[in-house]
mmCIF file of C-alpha atoms and ligand atoms in Angstrom:
data_model
loop_
_atom_site.group_PDB
_atom_site.id
_atom_site.type_symbol
_atom_site.label_atom_id
_atom_site.label_comp_id
_atom_site.label_asym_id
_atom_site.label_seq_id
_atom_site.Cartn_x
_atom_site.Cartn_y
_atom_site.Cartn_z
ATOM 1 C CA MET K 1 -52.218 -39.549 -86.043
ATOM 2 C CA ARG K 2 -51.277 -39.079 -89.663
ATOM 3 C CA ILE K 3 -51.578 -35.604 -91.259
ATOM 4 C CA ASP K 4 -51.081 -34.793 -94.943
ATOM 5 C CA ALA K 5 -51.232 -31.434 -96.618
ATOM 6 C CA ILE K 6 -51.679 -30.805 -100.355
ATOM 7 C CA SER K 7 -50.438 -27.400 -101.486
ATOM 8 C CA ILE K 8 -48.621 -25.605 -104.293
ATOM 9 C CA PHE K 9 -46.166 -24.359 -101.613
ATOM 10 C CA PRO K 10 -45.229 -27.533 -99.653
ATOM 11 C CA ASP K 11 -42.113 -25.790 -98.341
ATOM 12 C CA TYR K 12 -44.318 -23.754 -95.969
ATOM 13 C CA PHE K 13 -44.688 -26.892 -93.935
ATOM 14 C CA SER K 14 -41.013 -27.198 -93.071
ATOM 15 C CA ALA K 15 -41.921 -24.961 -90.092
ATOM 16 C CA LEU K 16 -43.424 -28.097 -88.552
ATOM 17 C CA ASP K 17 -40.006 -29.728 -88.351
ATOM 18 C CA LEU K 18 -39.080 -27.260 -85.583
ATOM 19 C CA SER K 19 -39.400 -27.725 -81.825
ATOM 20 C CA LEU K 20 -42.285 -29.533 -80.232
ATOM 21 C CA LEU K 21 -43.875 -31.002 -83.356
ATOM 22 C CA GLY K 22 -40.600 -32.175 -84.714
ATOM 23 C CA LYS K 23 -40.059 -34.086 -81.462
ATOM 24 C CA ALA K 24 -43.580 -35.571 -81.629
ATOM 25 C CA ARG K 25 -42.774 -36.827 -85.133
ATOM 26 C CA ASP K 26 -39.437 -38.294 -83.937
ATOM 27 C CA LYS K 27 -41.321 -40.118 -81.134
ATOM 28 C CA GLY K 28 -43.776 -41.541 -83.757
ATOM 29 C CA LEU K 29 -46.785 -39.832 -82.201
ATOM 30 C CA ILE K 30 -47.499 -37.866 -85.436
ATOM 31 C CA GLN K 31 -46.686 -38.525 -89.058
ATOM 32 C CA PHE K 32 -46.780 -35.490 -91.296
ATOM 33 C CA GLN K 33 -46.303 -35.308 -95.057
ATOM 34 C CA ALA K 34 -46.642 -32.300 -97.359
ATOM 35 C CA HIS K 35 -47.417 -32.913 -101.032
ATOM 36 C CA ASP K 36 -46.902 -30.601 -104.021
ATOM 37 C CA LEU K 37 -50.133 -30.293 -105.983
ATOM 38 C CA ARG K 38 -48.163 -29.652 -109.164
ATOM 39 C CA ASN K 39 -46.991 -33.294 -109.066
ATOM 40 C CA TRP K 40 -50.490 -34.165 -110.260
ATOM 41 C CA THR K 41 -50.609 -31.746 -113.220
ATOM 42 C CA THR K 42 -50.273 -33.254 -116.686
ATOM 43 C CA ASP K 43 -49.233 -30.267 -118.851
ATOM 44 C CA LYS K 44 -45.801 -28.823 -119.465
ATOM 45 C CA HIS K 45 -46.512 -25.684 -117.480
ATOM 46 C CA LYS K 46 -47.923 -27.556 -114.442
ATOM 47 C CA THR K 47 -51.041 -25.425 -114.540
ATOM 48 C CA VAL K 48 -53.268 -25.426 -111.435
ATOM 49 C CA ASP K 49 -55.535 -22.475 -112.056
ATOM 50 C CA ASP K 50 -58.025 -21.142 -114.592
ATOM 51 C CA THR K 51 -60.655 -18.396 -114.966
ATOM 52 C CA PRO K 52 -64.018 -18.790 -113.240
ATOM 53 C CA TYR K 53 -67.136 -19.696 -115.184
ATOM 54 C CA GLY K 54 -69.677 -16.812 -114.920
ATOM 55 C CA GLY K 55 -66.916 -14.256 -114.692
ATOM 56 C CA GLY K 56 -65.543 -12.483 -111.667
ATOM 57 C CA ALA K 57 -62.215 -11.446 -110.307
ATOM 58 C CA GLY K 58 -59.173 -13.675 -110.041
ATOM 59 C CA MET K 59 -58.372 -17.307 -110.773
ATOM 60 C CA LEU K 60 -59.743 -20.556 -109.444
ATOM 61 C CA MET K 61 -57.931 -23.841 -108.864
ATOM 62 C CA LYS K 62 -58.740 -26.378 -111.572
ATOM 63 C CA PRO K 63 -60.334 -29.694 -110.533
ATOM 64 C CA GLU K 64 -58.125 -32.204 -112.366
ATOM 65 C CA PRO K 65 -54.878 -31.944 -110.350
ATOM 66 C CA TRP K 66 -56.885 -31.865 -107.104
ATOM 67 C CA GLY K 67 -58.849 -34.998 -108.093
ATOM 68 C CA LEU K 68 -55.674 -36.974 -108.863
ATOM 69 C CA ALA K 69 -53.935 -35.698 -105.710
ATOM 70 C CA LEU K 70 -56.873 -36.595 -103.449
ATOM 71 C CA ASP K 71 -57.254 -40.044 -105.077
ATOM 72 C CA GLU K 72 -53.602 -40.871 -104.376
ATOM 73 C CA VAL K 73 -53.329 -39.345 -100.889
ATOM 74 C CA LEU K 74 -56.681 -40.817 -99.736
ATOM 75 C CA GLY K 75 -56.290 -44.115 -101.623
ATOM 76 C CA VAL K 76 -59.627 -43.757 -103.411
ATOM 77 C CA SER K 77 -60.685 -43.682 -107.056
ATOM 78 C CA PRO K 78 -63.696 -42.360 -109.039
ATOM 79 C CA ASP K 79 -64.166 -45.931 -110.357
ATOM 80 C CA THR K 80 -64.586 -47.781 -107.092
ATOM 81 C CA ASP K 81 -66.763 -47.439 -103.963
ATOM 82 C CA ALA K 82 -63.823 -47.537 -101.559
ATOM 83 C CA THR K 83 -63.873 -44.670 -99.069
ATOM 84 C CA SER K 84 -61.156 -43.214 -96.837
ATOM 85 C CA ASN K 85 -61.161 -43.042 -93.012
ATOM 86 C CA ALA K 86 -59.481 -39.600 -93.298
ATOM 87 C CA THR K 87 -61.091 -36.228 -92.660
ATOM 88 C CA VAL K 88 -60.361 -33.827 -95.469
ATOM 89 C CA ILE K 89 -60.120 -30.179 -94.355
ATOM 90 C CA PHE K 90 -60.421 -27.580 -97.058
ATOM 91 C CA THR K 91 -58.925 -24.389 -95.737
ATOM 92 C CA SER K 92 -61.309 -21.560 -96.581
ATOM 93 C CA PRO K 93 -62.225 -18.110 -95.204
ATOM 94 C CA ALA K 94 -65.801 -19.264 -96.016
ATOM 95 C CA GLY K 95 -65.577 -22.218 -93.584
ATOM 96 C CA GLU K 96 -66.630 -22.757 -89.981
ATOM 97 C CA VAL K 97 -64.286 -20.926 -87.598
ATOM 98 C CA PHE K 98 -61.548 -23.017 -85.953
ATOM 99 C CA ASN K 99 -61.365 -22.924 -82.147
ATOM 100 C CA GLN K 100 -60.110 -24.993 -79.211
ATOM 101 C CA ALA K 101 -63.186 -27.223 -79.165
ATOM 102 C CA LEU K 102 -62.698 -28.079 -82.803
ATOM 103 C CA ALA K 103 -59.013 -28.708 -82.127
ATOM 104 C CA TYR K 104 -59.970 -31.274 -79.446
ATOM 105 C CA GLU K 105 -62.470 -32.883 -81.781
ATOM 106 C CA LEU K 106 -59.955 -33.147 -84.639
ATOM 107 C CA ALA K 107 -57.277 -34.490 -82.254
ATOM 108 C CA GLN K 108 -59.435 -37.683 -82.051
ATOM 109 C CA GLU K 109 -59.029 -38.380 -85.838
ATOM 110 C CA GLU K 110 -56.781 -41.092 -87.190
ATOM 111 C CA ARG K 111 -56.052 -39.170 -90.355
ATOM 112 C CA ILE K 112 -56.393 -35.558 -91.497
ATOM 113 C CA VAL K 113 -55.693 -34.322 -95.047
ATOM 114 C CA PHE K 114 -55.428 -30.530 -95.490
ATOM 115 C CA ALA K 115 -56.396 -29.329 -98.939
ATOM 116 C CA CYS K 116 -54.820 -25.867 -99.135
ATOM 117 C CA GLY K 117 -56.477 -23.563 -101.651
ATOM 118 C CA ARG K 118 -54.822 -20.502 -103.182
ATOM 119 C CA TYR K 119 -56.211 -17.821 -105.531
ATOM 120 C CA GLU K 120 -59.950 -17.375 -105.182
ATOM 121 C CA GLY K 121 -60.443 -21.029 -104.088
ATOM 122 C CA ILE K 122 -60.974 -24.451 -105.605
ATOM 123 C CA ASP K 123 -63.636 -25.656 -108.076
ATOM 124 C CA GLN K 124 -66.607 -26.690 -105.916
ATOM 125 C CA ARG K 125 -66.729 -30.164 -107.609
ATOM 126 C CA VAL K 126 -63.471 -31.058 -105.854
ATOM 127 C CA VAL K 127 -65.103 -30.478 -102.457
ATOM 128 C CA ASP K 128 -68.171 -32.494 -103.577
ATOM 129 C CA TYR K 129 -66.046 -35.362 -104.914
ATOM 130 C CA ALA K 130 -63.976 -35.467 -101.659
ATOM 131 C CA ALA K 131 -67.214 -35.552 -99.668
ATOM 132 C CA SER K 132 -68.271 -38.691 -101.595
ATOM 133 C CA LYS K 133 -65.020 -40.460 -100.515
ATOM 134 C CA ALA K 134 -64.277 -39.102 -97.032
ATOM 135 C CA LYS K 135 -65.541 -36.816 -94.266
ATOM 136 C CA VAL K 136 -65.066 -33.207 -95.364
ATOM 137 C CA ARG K 137 -64.981 -29.916 -93.473
ATOM 138 C CA LEU K 138 -64.389 -26.370 -94.625
ATOM 139 C CA ILE K 139 -62.493 -24.497 -91.899
ATOM 140 C CA SER K 140 -61.358 -20.874 -91.504
ATOM 141 C CA ILE K 141 -58.920 -19.719 -88.809
ATOM 142 C CA GLY K 142 -60.593 -16.337 -88.292
ATOM 143 C CA ASP K 143 -62.345 -13.390 -89.887
ATOM 144 C CA TYR K 144 -59.572 -12.041 -92.105
ATOM 145 C CA VAL K 145 -58.214 -13.092 -95.505
ATOM 146 C CA LEU K 146 -54.918 -14.890 -96.167
ATOM 147 C CA ASN K 147 -53.458 -15.478 -99.629
ATOM 148 C CA GLY K 148 -53.674 -19.212 -99.196
ATOM 149 C CA GLY K 149 -54.480 -21.967 -96.727
ATOM 150 C CA GLU K 150 -50.919 -23.041 -95.860
ATOM 151 C CA VAL K 151 -50.509 -20.824 -92.800
ATOM 152 C CA ALA K 152 -54.004 -21.808 -91.650
ATOM 153 C CA ALA K 153 -53.172 -25.489 -92.027
ATOM 154 C CA ILE K 154 -49.939 -25.048 -90.058
ATOM 155 C CA ALA K 155 -51.811 -23.221 -87.259
ATOM 156 C CA MET K 156 -54.452 -25.934 -87.083
ATOM 157 C CA THR K 157 -51.821 -28.710 -87.199
ATOM 158 C CA GLU K 158 -49.996 -27.147 -84.213
ATOM 159 C CA ALA K 159 -53.237 -26.673 -82.241
ATOM 160 C CA ILE K 160 -54.369 -30.238 -82.904
ATOM 161 C CA ALA K 161 -51.052 -32.054 -82.534
ATOM 162 C CA ARG K 162 -50.233 -30.592 -79.121
ATOM 163 C CA LEU K 163 -53.463 -32.187 -77.776
ATOM 164 C CA ILE K 164 -52.321 -35.724 -78.700
ATOM 165 C CA PRO K 165 -51.276 -37.539 -75.532
ATOM 166 C CA GLY K 166 -47.483 -37.476 -75.155
ATOM 167 C CA VAL K 167 -46.813 -34.484 -77.371
ATOM 168 C CA ILE K 168 -46.879 -31.982 -74.478
ATOM 169 C CA GLY K 169 -44.840 -33.101 -71.525
ATOM 170 C CA ASN K 170 -47.000 -31.497 -68.837
ATOM 171 C CA ALA K 171 -50.727 -32.329 -69.362
ATOM 172 C CA GLU K 172 -51.632 -29.795 -66.623
ATOM 173 C CA SER K 173 -50.412 -26.941 -68.779
ATOM 174 C CA LEU K 174 -53.137 -27.980 -71.288
ATOM 175 C CA ALA K 175 -55.906 -27.791 -68.676
ATOM 176 C CA GLU K 176 -54.861 -24.340 -67.353
ATOM 177 C CA GLU K 177 -54.315 -22.407 -70.563
ATOM 178 C CA SER K 178 -56.629 -19.890 -72.244
ATOM 179 C CA HIS K 179 -59.687 -21.407 -74.008
ATOM 180 C CA SER K 180 -59.591 -24.589 -71.961
ATOM 181 C CA GLY K 181 -61.837 -25.680 -69.110
ATOM 182 C CA GLU K 182 -64.134 -22.838 -68.165
ATOM 183 C CA GLY K 183 -63.218 -20.940 -71.291
ATOM 184 C CA LEU K 184 -61.634 -17.980 -69.508
ATOM 185 C CA LEU K 185 -58.406 -16.343 -70.618
ATOM 186 C CA GLU K 186 -55.243 -17.134 -68.698
ATOM 187 C CA TYR K 187 -54.243 -15.089 -65.639
ATOM 188 C CA PRO K 188 -50.998 -12.954 -65.863
ATOM 189 C CA SER K 189 -47.832 -14.856 -64.827
ATOM 190 C CA TYR K 190 -44.555 -13.811 -63.222
ATOM 191 C CA THR K 191 -41.139 -15.383 -62.641
ATOM 192 C CA LYS K 192 -37.944 -14.226 -60.950
ATOM 193 C CA PRO K 193 -36.690 -11.618 -60.119
ATOM 194 C CA ALA K 194 -39.321 -10.383 -57.656
ATOM 195 C CA GLU K 195 -38.483 -6.794 -58.658
ATOM 196 C CA TRP K 196 -37.537 -5.786 -62.250
ATOM 197 C CA ARG K 197 -37.144 -2.308 -63.646
ATOM 198 C CA GLY K 198 -39.009 -0.880 -60.623
ATOM 199 C CA MET K 199 -41.986 -3.301 -61.093
ATOM 200 C CA GLU K 200 -42.896 -5.753 -58.373
ATOM 201 C CA VAL K 201 -44.525 -9.128 -58.622
ATOM 202 C CA PRO K 202 -48.022 -8.973 -57.020
ATOM 203 C CA GLU K 203 -47.566 -9.698 -53.309
ATOM 204 C CA VAL K 204 -50.158 -12.432 -53.110
ATOM 205 C CA LEU K 205 -48.004 -14.628 -55.365
ATOM 206 C CA LEU K 206 -45.169 -14.502 -52.852
ATOM 207 C CA SER K 207 -47.450 -15.229 -49.860
ATOM 208 C CA GLY K 208 -47.379 -19.035 -50.105
ATOM 209 C CA ASN K 209 -51.126 -19.039 -49.416
ATOM 210 C CA HIS K 210 -52.401 -21.348 -52.132
ATOM 211 C CA ALA K 211 -56.113 -20.647 -51.603
ATOM 212 C CA LYS K 212 -55.500 -16.883 -51.848
ATOM 213 C CA ILE K 213 -53.334 -17.337 -54.960
ATOM 214 C CA ALA K 214 -55.987 -19.470 -56.652
ATOM 215 C CA ALA K 215 -58.657 -16.825 -55.799
ATOM 216 C CA TRP K 216 -56.477 -13.943 -57.111
ATOM 217 C CA ARG K 217 -55.754 -15.812 -60.343
ATOM 218 C CA TYR K 218 -59.459 -16.538 -60.911
ATOM 219 C CA GLU K 219 -60.316 -12.882 -60.319
ATOM 220 C CA GLN K 220 -57.646 -11.893 -62.873
ATOM 221 C CA GLN K 221 -59.013 -14.374 -65.395
ATOM 222 C CA VAL K 222 -62.541 -12.998 -65.070
ATOM 223 C CA GLU K 223 -61.386 -9.376 -65.193
ATOM 224 C CA ARG K 224 -59.220 -9.946 -68.244
ATOM 225 C CA THR K 225 -61.893 -11.944 -70.090
ATOM 226 C CA LYS K 226 -64.558 -9.252 -69.379
ATOM 227 C CA ARG K 227 -62.205 -6.537 -70.614
ATOM 228 C CA VAL K 228 -60.792 -8.068 -73.816
ATOM 229 C CA ARG K 229 -63.101 -10.970 -74.719
ATOM 230 C CA PRO K 230 -66.581 -10.452 -73.272
ATOM 231 C CA ASP K 231 -67.884 -12.701 -76.087
ATOM 232 C CA LEU K 232 -66.330 -15.667 -74.232
ATOM 233 C CA LEU K 233 -68.447 -15.128 -71.110
ATOM 234 C CA PRO K 234 -71.932 -16.625 -70.652
ATOM 235 C CA PRO K 235 -74.634 -14.102 -71.682
ATOM 236 C CA GLU K 236 -75.932 -13.509 -68.072
ATOM 237 C CA SER K 237 -72.519 -12.129 -66.955
ATOM 238 C CA ASN K 238 -72.409 -9.309 -69.570
HETATM 239 CL CL1 6GU X 301 -58.367 -21.263 -93.918
HETATM 240 N N1 6GU X 301 -57.746 -19.541 -95.817
HETATM 241 C C1 6GU X 301 -57.571 -18.282 -96.298
HETATM 242 N N2 6GU X 301 -57.192 -18.138 -97.539
HETATM 243 N N3 6GU X 301 -57.820 -17.226 -95.578
HETATM 244 C C2 6GU X 301 -58.203 -17.398 -94.341
HETATM 245 C C3 6GU X 301 -58.372 -18.663 -93.771
HETATM 246 C C4 6GU X 301 -58.148 -19.724 -94.535
HETATM 247 N N4 6GU X 301 -58.784 -18.489 -92.488
HETATM 248 C C5 6GU X 301 -58.869 -17.216 -92.265
HETATM 249 N N5 6GU X 301 -58.552 -16.498 -93.423
#
């Protein structure tokens, strides 16, 4: 998979050089490139924002640099009918909410381009233009407001990339984690020592009885999910 991100703060994305994702890049499983939107400005001050028509608070991102950036990164042009096989994701608190199912869906894509807005957002014509040249989605990472889409794009990139075969060594750890399979939260886990600061590991985990351990873990998953995330349970169990 190839992932690009267009942003006025491309340095944010150096976080992706670390650990797991850096290794996936070295193995050639993922290509990632961050681009500085200001490279596509044409004025001395590299202006990317302006005041909104109709008034209102704050500044909006101007369409011209975004149009040139998307043309180059997608390999399209306003003068031809060529389209891109990429999916363009506009990060936006007004988008559909990202979750594990969406991560699995996006992990099937050949190419993803994150368009990271700042300020009060991007001129709507940029989104409409992108939609005429590629698949477009507006995606939020949750019901709170960030100053820009960079952290959201990094979070989504990590969630998507780790689902690409070969990126995670142990595929079983994918199946067992929270938000996978049945959609229950993970059970609590323990490692050595068996006693630490007066606290003991639940006895069942030391029993060697695999059926009993599986039953206990499932119980814990259901209890924890009921307590902290009842919204994840099917309606009849609430
Ligand atoms: Cl994708 N962008 C911004 N600016 N804020 C957010 C978000 C995205 N998702 C949640 N809050």
